Coordinates of C-alpha atoms and ligand atoms in Angstrom, one line a residue:
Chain A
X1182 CA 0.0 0.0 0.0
X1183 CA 1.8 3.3 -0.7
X1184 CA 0.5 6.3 1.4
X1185 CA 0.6 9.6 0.0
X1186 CA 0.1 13.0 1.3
X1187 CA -0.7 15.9 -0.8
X1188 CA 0.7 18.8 1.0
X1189 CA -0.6 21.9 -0.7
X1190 CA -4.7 21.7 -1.6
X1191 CA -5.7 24.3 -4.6
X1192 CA -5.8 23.7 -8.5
X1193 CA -3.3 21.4 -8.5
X1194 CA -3.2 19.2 -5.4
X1195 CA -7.3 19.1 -6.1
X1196 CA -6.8 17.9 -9.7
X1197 CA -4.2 15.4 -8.7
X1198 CA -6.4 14.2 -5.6
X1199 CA -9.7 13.9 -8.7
X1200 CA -7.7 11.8 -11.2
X1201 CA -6.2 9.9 -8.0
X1202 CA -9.9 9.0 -7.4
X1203 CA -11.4 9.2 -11.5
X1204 CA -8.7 6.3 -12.5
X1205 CA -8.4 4.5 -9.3
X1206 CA -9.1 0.9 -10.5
X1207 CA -6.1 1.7 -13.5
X1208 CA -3.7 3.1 -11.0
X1209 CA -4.1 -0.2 -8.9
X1210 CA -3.3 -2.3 -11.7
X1211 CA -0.3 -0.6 -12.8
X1212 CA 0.8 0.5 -9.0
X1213 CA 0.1 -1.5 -6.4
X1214 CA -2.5 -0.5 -3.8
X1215 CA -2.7 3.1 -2.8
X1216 CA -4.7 6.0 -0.2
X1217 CA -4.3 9.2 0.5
X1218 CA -3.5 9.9 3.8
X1219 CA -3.5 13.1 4.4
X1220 CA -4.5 16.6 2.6
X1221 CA -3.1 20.0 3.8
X1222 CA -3.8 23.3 2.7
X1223 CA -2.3 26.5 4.6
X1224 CA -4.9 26.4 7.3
X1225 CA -5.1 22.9 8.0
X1226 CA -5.6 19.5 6.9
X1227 CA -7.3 16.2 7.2
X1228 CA -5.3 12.8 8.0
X1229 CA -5.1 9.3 9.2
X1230 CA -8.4 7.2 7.5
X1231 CA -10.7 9.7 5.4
X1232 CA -12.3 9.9 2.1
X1233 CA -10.9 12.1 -0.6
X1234 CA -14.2 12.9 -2.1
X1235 CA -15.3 14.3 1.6
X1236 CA -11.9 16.1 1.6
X1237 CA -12.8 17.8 -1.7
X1238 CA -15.9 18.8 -0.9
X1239 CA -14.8 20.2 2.3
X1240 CA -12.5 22.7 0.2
X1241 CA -14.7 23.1 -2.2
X1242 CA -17.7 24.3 0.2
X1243 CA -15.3 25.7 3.0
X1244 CA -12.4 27.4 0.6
X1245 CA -9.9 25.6 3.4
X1246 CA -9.3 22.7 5.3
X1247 CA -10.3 21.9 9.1
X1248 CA -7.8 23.0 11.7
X1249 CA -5.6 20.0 11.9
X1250 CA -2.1 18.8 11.9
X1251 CA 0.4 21.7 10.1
X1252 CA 1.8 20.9 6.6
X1253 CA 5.2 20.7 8.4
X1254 CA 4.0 18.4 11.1
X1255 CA 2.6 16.0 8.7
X1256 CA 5.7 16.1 6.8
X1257 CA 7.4 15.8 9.4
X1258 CA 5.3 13.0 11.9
X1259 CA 3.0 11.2 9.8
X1260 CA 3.5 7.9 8.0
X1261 CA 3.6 8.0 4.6
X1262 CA 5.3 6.6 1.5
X1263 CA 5.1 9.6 -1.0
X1264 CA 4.5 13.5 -0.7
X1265 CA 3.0 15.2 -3.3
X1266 CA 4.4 19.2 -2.7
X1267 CA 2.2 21.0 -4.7
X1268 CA 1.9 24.5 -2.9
X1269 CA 2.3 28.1 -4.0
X1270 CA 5.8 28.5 -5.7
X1271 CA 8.2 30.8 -4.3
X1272 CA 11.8 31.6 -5.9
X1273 CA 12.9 33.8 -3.5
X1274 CA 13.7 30.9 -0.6
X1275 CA 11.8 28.3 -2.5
X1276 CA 9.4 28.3 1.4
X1277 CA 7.3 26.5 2.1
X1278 CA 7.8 24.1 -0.4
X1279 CA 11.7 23.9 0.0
X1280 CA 11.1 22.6 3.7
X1281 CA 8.3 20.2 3.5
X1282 CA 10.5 18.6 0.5
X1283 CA 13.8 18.4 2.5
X1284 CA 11.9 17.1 5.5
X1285 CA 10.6 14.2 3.4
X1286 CA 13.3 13.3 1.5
X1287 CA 15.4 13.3 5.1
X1288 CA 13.0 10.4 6.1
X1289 CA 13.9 8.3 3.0
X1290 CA 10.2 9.3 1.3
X1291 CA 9.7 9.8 -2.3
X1292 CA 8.4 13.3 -3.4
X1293 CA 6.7 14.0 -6.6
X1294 CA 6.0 18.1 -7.1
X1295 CA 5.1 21.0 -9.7
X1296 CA 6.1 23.6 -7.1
X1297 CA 9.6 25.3 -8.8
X1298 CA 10.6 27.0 -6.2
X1299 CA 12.4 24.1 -4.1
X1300 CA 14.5 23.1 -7.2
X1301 CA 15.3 26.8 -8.6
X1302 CA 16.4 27.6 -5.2
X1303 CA 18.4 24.5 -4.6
X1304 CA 18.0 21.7 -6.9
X1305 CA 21.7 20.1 -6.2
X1306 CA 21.3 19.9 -2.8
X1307 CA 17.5 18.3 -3.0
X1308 CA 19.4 15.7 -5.4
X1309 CA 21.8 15.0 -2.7
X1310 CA 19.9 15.1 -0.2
X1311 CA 17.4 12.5 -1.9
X1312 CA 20.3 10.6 -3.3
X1313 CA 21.7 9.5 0.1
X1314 CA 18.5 8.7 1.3
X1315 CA 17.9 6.6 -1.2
X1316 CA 14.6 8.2 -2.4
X1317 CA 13.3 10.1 -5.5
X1318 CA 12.3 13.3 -6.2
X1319 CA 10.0 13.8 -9.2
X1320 CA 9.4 17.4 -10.7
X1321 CA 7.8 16.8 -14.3
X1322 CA 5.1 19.5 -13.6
X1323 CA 7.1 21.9 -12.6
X1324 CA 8.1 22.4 -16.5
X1325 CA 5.6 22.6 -19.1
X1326 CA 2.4 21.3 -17.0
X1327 CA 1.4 18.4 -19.0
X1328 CA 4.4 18.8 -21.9
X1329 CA 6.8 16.1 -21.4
X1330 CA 10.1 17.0 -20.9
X1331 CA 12.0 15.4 -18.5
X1332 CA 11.5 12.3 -18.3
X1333 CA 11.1 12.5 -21.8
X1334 CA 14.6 14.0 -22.3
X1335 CA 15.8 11.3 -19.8
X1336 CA 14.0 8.3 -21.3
X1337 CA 13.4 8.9 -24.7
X1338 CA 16.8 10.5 -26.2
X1339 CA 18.5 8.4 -23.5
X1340 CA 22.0 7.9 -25.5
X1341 CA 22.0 11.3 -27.0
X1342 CA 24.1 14.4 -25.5
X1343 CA 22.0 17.2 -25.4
X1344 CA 23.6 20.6 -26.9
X1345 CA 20.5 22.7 -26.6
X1346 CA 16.9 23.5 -25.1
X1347 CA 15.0 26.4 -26.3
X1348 CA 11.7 27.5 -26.5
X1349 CA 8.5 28.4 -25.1
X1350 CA 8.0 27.9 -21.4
X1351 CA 5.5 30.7 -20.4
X1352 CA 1.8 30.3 -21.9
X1353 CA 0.9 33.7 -21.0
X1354 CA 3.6 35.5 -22.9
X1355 CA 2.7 33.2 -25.7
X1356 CA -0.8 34.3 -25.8
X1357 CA 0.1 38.3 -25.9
X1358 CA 2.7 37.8 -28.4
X1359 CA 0.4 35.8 -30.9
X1360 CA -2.6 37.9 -29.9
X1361 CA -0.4 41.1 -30.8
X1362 CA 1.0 39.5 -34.1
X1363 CA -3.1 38.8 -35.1
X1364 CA -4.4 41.6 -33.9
X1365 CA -2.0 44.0 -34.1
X1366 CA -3.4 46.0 -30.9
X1367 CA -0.7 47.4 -27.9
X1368 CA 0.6 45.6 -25.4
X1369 CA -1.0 47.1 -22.2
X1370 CA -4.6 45.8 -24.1
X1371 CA -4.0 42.3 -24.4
X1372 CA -2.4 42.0 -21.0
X1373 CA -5.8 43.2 -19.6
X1374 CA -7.8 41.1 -22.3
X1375 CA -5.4 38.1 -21.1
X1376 CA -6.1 39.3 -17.2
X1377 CA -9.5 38.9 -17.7
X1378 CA -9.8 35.8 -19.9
X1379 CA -7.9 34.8 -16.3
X1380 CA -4.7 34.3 -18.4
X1381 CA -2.4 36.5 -16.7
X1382 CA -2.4 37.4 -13.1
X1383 CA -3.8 40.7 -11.8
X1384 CA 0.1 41.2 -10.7
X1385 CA 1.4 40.0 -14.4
X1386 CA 5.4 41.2 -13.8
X1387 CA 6.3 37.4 -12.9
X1388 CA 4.8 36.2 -16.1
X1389 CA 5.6 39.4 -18.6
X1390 CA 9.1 40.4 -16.9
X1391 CA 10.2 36.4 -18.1
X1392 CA 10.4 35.5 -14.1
X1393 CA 8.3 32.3 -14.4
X1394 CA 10.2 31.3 -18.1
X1395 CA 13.6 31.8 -16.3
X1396 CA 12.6 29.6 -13.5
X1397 CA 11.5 26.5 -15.5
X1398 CA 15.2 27.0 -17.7
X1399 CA 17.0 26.7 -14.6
X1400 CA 14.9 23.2 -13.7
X1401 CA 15.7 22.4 -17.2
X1402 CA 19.6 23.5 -17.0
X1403 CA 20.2 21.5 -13.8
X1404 CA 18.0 18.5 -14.5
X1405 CA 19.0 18.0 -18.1
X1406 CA 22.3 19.7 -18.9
X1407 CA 23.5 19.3 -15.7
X1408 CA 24.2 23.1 -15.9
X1409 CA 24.3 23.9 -12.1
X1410 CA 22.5 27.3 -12.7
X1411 CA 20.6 29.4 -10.2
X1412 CA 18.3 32.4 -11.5
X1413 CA 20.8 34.9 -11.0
X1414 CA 22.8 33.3 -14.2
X1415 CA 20.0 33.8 -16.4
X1416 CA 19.8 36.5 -18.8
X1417 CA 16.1 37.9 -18.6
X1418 CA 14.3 40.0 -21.2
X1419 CA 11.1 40.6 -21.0
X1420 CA 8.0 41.7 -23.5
X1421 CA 7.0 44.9 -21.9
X1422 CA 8.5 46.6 -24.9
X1423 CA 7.4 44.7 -27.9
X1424 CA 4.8 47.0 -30.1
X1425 CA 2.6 46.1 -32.9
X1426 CA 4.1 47.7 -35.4
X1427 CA 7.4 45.6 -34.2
X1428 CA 5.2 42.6 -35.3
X1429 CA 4.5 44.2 -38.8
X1430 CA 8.2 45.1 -39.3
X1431 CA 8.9 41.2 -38.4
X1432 CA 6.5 40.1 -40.4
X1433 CA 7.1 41.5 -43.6
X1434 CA 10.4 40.0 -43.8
X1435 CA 8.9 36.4 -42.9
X1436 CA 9.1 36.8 -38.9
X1437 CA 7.5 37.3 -35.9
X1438 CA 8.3 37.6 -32.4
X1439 CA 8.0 35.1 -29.4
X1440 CA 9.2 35.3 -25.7
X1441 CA 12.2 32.3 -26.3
X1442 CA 14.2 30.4 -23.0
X1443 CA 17.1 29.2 -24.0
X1444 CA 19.7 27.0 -22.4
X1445 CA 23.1 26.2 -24.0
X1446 CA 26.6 28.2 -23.8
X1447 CA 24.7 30.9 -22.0
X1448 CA 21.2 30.9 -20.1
X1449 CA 18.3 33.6 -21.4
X1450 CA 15.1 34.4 -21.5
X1451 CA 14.6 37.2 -24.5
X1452 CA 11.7 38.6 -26.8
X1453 CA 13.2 36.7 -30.3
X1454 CA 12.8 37.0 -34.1
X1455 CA 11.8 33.7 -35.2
X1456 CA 10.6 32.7 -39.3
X1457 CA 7.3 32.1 -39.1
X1458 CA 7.8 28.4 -40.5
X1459 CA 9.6 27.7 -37.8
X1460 CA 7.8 24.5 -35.1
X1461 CA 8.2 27.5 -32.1
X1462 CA 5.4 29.7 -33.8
X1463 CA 2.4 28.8 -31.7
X1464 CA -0.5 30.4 -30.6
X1465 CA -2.4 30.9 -27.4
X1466 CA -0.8 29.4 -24.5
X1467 CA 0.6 26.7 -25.9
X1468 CA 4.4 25.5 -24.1
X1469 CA 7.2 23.9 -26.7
X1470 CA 10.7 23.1 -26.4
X1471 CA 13.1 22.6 -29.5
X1472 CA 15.9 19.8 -28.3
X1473 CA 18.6 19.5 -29.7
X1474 CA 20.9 16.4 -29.7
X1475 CA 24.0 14.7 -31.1
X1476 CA 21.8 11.7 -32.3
X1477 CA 18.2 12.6 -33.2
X1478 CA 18.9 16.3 -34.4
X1479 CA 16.1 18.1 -33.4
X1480 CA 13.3 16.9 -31.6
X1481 CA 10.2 19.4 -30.6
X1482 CA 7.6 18.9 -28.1
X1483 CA 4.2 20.5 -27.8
X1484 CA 1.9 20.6 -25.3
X1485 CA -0.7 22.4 -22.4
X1486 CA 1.9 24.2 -20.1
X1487 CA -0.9 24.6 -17.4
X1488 CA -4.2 23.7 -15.6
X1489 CA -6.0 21.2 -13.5
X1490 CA -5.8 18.2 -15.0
X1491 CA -2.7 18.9 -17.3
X1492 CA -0.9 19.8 -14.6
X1493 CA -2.0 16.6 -12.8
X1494 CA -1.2 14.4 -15.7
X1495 CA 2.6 15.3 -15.3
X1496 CA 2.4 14.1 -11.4
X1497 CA 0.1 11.0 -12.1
X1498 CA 2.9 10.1 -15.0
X1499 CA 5.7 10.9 -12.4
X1500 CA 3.6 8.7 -9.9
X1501 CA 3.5 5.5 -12.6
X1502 CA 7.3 5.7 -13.2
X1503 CA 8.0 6.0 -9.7
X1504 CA 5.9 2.3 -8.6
X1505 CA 4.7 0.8 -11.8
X1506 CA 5.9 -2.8 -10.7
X1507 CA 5.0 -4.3 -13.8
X1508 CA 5.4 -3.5 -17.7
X1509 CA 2.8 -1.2 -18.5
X1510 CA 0.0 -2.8 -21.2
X1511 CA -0.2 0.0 -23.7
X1512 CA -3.7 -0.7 -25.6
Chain B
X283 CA 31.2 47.1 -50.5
X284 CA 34.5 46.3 -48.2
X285 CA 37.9 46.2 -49.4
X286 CA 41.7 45.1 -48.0
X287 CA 44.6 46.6 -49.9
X288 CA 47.9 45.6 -48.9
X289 CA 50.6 48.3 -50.6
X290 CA 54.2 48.5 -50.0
X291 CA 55.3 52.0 -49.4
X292 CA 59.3 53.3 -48.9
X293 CA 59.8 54.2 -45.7
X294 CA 60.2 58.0 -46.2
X295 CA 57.9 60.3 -45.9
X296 CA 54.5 61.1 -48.3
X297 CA 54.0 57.5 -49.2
X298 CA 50.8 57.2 -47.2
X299 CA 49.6 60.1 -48.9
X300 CA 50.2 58.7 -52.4
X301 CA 48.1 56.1 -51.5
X302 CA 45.0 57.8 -49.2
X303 CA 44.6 60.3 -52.5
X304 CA 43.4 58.6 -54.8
X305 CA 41.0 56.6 -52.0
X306 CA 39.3 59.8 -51.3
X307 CA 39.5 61.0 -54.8
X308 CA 36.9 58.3 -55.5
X309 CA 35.1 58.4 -53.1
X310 CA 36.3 55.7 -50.6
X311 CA 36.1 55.8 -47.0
X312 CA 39.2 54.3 -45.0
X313 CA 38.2 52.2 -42.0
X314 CA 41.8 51.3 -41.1
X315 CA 45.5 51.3 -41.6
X316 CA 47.8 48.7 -40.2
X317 CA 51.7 49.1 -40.5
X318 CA 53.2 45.7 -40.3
X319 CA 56.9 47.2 -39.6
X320 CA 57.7 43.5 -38.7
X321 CA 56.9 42.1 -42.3
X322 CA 59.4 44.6 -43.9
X323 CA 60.6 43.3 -47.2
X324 CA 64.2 42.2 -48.9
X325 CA 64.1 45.9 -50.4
X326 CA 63.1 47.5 -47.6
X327 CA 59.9 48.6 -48.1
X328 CA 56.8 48.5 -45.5
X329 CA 54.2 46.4 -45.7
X330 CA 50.5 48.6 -45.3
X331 CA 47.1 47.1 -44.7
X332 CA 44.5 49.2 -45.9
X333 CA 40.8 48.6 -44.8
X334 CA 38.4 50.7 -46.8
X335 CA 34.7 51.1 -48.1
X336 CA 34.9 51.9 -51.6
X337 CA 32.0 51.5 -54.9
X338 CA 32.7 48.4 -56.3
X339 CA 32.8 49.4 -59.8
X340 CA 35.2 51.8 -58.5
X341 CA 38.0 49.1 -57.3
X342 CA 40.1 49.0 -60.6
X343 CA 40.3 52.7 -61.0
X344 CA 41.9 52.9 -57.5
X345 CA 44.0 50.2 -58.5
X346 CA 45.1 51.7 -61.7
X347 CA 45.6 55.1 -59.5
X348 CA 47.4 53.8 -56.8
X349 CA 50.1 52.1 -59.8
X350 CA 50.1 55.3 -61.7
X351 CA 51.5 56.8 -58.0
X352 CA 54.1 54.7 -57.7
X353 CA 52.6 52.5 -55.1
X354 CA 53.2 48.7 -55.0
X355 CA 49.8 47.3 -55.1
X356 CA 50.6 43.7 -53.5
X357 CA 47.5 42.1 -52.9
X358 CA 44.1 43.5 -52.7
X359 CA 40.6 41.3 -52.1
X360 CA 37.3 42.1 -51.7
X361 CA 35.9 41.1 -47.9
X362 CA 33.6 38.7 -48.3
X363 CA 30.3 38.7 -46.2
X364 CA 29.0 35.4 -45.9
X365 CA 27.0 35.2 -43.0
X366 CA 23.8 37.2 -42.7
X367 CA 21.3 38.0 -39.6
X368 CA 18.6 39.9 -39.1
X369 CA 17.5 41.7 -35.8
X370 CA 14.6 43.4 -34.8
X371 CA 15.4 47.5 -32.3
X372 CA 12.5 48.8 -30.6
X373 CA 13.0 52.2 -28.9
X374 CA 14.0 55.5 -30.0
X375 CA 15.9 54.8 -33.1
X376 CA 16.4 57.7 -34.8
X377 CA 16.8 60.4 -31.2
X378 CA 19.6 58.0 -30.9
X379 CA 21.3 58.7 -34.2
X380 CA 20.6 55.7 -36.3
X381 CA 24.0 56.5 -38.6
X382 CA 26.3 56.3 -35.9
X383 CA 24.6 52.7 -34.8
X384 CA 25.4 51.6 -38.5
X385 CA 28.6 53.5 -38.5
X386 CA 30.1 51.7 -35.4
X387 CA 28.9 48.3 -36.6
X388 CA 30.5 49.5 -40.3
X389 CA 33.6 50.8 -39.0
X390 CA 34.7 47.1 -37.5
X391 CA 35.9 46.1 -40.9
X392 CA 34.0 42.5 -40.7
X393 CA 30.8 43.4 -40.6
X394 CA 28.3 45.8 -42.3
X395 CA 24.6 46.7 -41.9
X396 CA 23.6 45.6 -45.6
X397 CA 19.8 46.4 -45.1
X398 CA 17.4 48.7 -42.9
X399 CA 13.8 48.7 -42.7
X400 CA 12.5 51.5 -39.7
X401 CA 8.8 51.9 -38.8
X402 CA 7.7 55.1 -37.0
X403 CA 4.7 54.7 -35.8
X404 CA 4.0 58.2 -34.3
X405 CA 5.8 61.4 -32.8
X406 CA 7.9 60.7 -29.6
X407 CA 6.5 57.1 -29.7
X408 CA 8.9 54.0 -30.0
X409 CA 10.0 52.8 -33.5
X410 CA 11.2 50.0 -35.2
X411 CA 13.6 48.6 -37.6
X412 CA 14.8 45.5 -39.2
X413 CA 18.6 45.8 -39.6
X414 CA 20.3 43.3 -41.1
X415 CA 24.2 42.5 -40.8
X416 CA 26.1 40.7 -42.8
X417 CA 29.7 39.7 -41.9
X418 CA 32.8 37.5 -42.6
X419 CA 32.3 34.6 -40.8
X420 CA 30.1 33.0 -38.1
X421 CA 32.0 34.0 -35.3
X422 CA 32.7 38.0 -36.7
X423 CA 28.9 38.2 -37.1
X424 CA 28.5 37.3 -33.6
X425 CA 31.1 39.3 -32.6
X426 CA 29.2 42.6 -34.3
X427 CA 25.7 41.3 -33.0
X428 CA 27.7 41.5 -29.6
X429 CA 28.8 45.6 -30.8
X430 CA 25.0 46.2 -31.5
X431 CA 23.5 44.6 -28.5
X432 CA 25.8 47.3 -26.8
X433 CA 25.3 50.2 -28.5
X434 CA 21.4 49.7 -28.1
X435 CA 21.9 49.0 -24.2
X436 CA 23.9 52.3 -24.3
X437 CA 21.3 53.7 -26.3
X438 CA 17.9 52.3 -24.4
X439 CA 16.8 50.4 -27.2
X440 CA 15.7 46.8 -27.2
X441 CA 17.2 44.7 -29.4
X442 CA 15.4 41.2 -30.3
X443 CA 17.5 38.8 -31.3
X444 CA 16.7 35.8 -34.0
X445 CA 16.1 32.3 -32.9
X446 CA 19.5 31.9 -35.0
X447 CA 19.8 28.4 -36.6
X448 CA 16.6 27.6 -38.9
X449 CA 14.8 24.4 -37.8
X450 CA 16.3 21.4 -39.2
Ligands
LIG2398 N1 -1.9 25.7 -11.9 C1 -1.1 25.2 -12.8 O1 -1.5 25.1 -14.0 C2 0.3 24.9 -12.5 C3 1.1 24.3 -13.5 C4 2.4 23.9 -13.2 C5 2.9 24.1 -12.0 N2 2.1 24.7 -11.0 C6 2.7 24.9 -9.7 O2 2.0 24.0 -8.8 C7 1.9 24.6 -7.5 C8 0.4 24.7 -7.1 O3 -0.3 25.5 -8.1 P1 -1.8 25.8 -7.9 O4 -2.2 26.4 -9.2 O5 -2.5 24.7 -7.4 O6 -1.8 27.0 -6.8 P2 -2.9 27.3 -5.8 O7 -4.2 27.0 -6.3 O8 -2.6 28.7 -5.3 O9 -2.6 26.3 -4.6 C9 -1.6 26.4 -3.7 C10 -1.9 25.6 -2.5 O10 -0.8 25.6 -1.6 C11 -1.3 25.9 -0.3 N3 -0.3 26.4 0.6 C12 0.3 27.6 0.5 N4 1.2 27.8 1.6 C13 1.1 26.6 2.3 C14 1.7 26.2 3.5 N5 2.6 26.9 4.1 N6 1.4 24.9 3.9 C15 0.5 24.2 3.3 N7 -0.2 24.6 2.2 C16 0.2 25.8 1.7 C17 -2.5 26.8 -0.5 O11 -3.3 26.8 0.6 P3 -4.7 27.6 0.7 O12 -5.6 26.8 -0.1 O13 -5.0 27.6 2.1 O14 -4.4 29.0 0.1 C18 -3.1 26.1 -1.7 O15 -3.9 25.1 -1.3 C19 2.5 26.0 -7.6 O16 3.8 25.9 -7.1 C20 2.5 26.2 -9.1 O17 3.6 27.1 -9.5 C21 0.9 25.1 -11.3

């Protein structure tokens, strides 16, 4: 039976705690037995024998959890085989994620996460820390939301070296930039557009400034060029700037413009000119990352880089890789 | 279009004249002038690199001039640009003197802005341009990409790079 506790109780850690329940009877078959043990929000939490439908509802009706044991107690005290850290990201300190994650992986437990903070903040030390323990720490989601990446990198190009990752790791930044191209309207309008449509946040700076694009490069440096890169060694550009008659200037010679991470000699996130043919042109909030290898050449991935259930698809996939005791069936 | 003349001049005085006259006679424009004292020759004259931007239907006349002076004429080619990129400035282009941007990136001798296409939208607003560089090799066009990205910081503009390689 593997216990899990799902420290952090919002969009995320509710969508993972859904599919948990919506594809139980799969999950057994591939994993092995499995309950969830405990739920914690930043209020409180509910542990020891419950149902997760009753905890959801709770939440859902409430907005918060009963008073309870703390996220840190639980991570600290309760039983449990696997954590899933999925609570508000934070890349000044990586807190409170960076704790609850160290705590765990101190006890020998597995941790599966979309929070970046922990591993922008400190992603060597989480490695060694989990490494001596002898337990894993899984972070597809905190890359892409439901775009593979790493795992994909690490399983599927296993055998290649990896020269280069670029490309688009902020949705919202691609949905003003290819709103702007279409429509050809300012800036400051289709960051309120977006902010309404819920796209962007009412504070946008993290996603417009390139913050949030910045953080996922240094998961990606660390995790799959081995780059040991902290934020400060990114070069960060963001779109503030870009006009619409940039886009018709671009355009007439065959380009347009998209907000483009990049990890190879040198770490940035940058505005970029970029043919229009090119497999990075995308619209709406679509994430993609270009690799490029010594074996396959280039290899692109597509995919939803946020939401509920995209999100929890990276850290059900994570959860499968991490116990799947048998080959899984494919059909 | 970019030229290197390599003359050999006596080493008395007036022999760098003899050879800049005719230059700006026709209209060229010298970027530089290396003396290779080191690379003097059996009859003792001085090696001179000249690095100039000159019409190209011009180059033969300048030749024939420089001969008619006197001056040994021992090599002279044509600088090739191979290697082409185009970037995208948004900011205030032309309040910050848009010639001497091209001039600096002209002057290196490797590289050239070959094409410009600014977009102004409105008074005091931001513009835009396409500027295209061409230089002599993959790592001199980085190298004036570098010079631009500078000048632009210096200058508050921001420059938008291209994704570089095309998709394979
Ligand atoms: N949403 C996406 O599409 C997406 C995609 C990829 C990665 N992520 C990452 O996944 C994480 C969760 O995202 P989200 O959208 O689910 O955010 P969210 O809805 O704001 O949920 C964050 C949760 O963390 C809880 N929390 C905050 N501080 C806590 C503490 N000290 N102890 C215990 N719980 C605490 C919050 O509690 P309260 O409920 O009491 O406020 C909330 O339940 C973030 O790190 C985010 O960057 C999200």
């Amino acid at each position: 039976m593997i216990k899990i506790a799902i420290i952090g109780f919002g969009t995320v850690g509710q969508g993972v705690a859904e599919v948990l329940i919506e594809k139980k009877e799969y999950l057994t078959k591939v994993v092995g037995d499995y309950k969830v043990v405990a739920v914690a929000d930043s209020k409180g939490s509910i542990t020891g024998d419950f149902d997760l439908n009753h905890a959801l509802k709770v939440k859902r009706d409430k907005k918060r959890l009963p008073d309870g044991l703390t996220a840190l107690e639980i991570v600290k005290n309760l039983d449990f085989d696997l954590l899933i850290e999925t609570t508000t990201t934070n890349i000044e300190d990586g807190e409170p994620g960076l704790t609850h994650i160290k705590e765990a992986l101190k006890r020998g437990k597995d941790v599966i996460t979309s929070n970046k903070g922990p591993l922008v903040v400190s992603y060597k030390e989480l490695m060694k820390i989990s490494k001596k323990n002898n337990c894993n720490l899984l972070f597809e989601a905190t890359v892409g939301g439901a775009m593979p990446v790493i795992k994909f990198v690490r399983r599927c190009l296993a055998g290649n070296k990896i020269l280069s990752i670029k490309g688009i790791l902020n949705g919202t930044c691609n949905y003003i930039l290819s709103r702007m191209e279409k429509e050809k309207m300012p800036f400051k309008q289709i960051l309120a557009e977006a902010q309404e449509l819920k796209i962007a946040e009412a504070d946008p700076s993290y996603d417009v400034d390139g913050i949030d694009a910045a953080s996922k490069l240094v998961i990606v440096a660390n995790a799959l060029l081995g780059i040991d890169a902290k934020l400060k060694d990114v070069k960060i550009t963001g779109i503030r700037e870009i006009t619409p008659e940039a886009f018709d200037v671009a355009m007439e010679k065959g380009y347009t413009i998209r907000l483009i991470a990049e990890a190879g000699n040198e770490l940035k996130v940058s505005p970029r000119l970029i043919p229009l043919n090119h497999p990075l042109v995308l619209q709406g909030t679509l994430n993609a990352l270009q690799i490029k290898t010594d074996l396959a050449g280039d290899v692109v991935v597509v995919g939803k880089g946020a939401g509920k259930r995209e999100t929890a698809s990276a850290i059900i996939s994570d959860f499968i890789d991490l116990y799947a005791n048998q080959t899984i069936n494919f059909i | 279009m970019m030229l290197t003349l390599i003359v050999e001049l006596k080493d008395k005085p007036g022999q760098l004249i003899k050879t800049l006259e005719p230059i700006s006679k026709l209209g060229g424009n010298v970027i530089g002038i290396v003396h290779k004292r080191e690379k003097i020759t059996p009859l003792k004259k001085i090696p001179v690199e000249i690095s100039l931007e000159i019409e190209e239907s011009k180059i033969q006349r300048l030749i024939d001039a420089l001969k008619e002076n006197g001056i040994t004429v021992r090599e002279y080619n044509q600088v090739r640009l191979v290697t082409t990129s185009s970037l995208l400035l948004i900011g205030h282009i032309v309040h910050t003197d848009i010639s001497d941007t091209i001039n600096r990136i002209d002057s290196t001798g490797f590289a050239e802005v070959v094409d410009l296409h600014i977009n102004m939208p409105q008074l005091n607003g931001p513009s835009t341009a396409l500027i295209t560089i061409s230089a002599t090799g993959k790592e001199k066009l980085k190298e004036a990409i570098e010079l631009l990205i500078n000048i632009c910081k210096e200058k508050g503009i921001l420059v938008v790079e291209p994704i570089n390689e095309e998709f394979l």
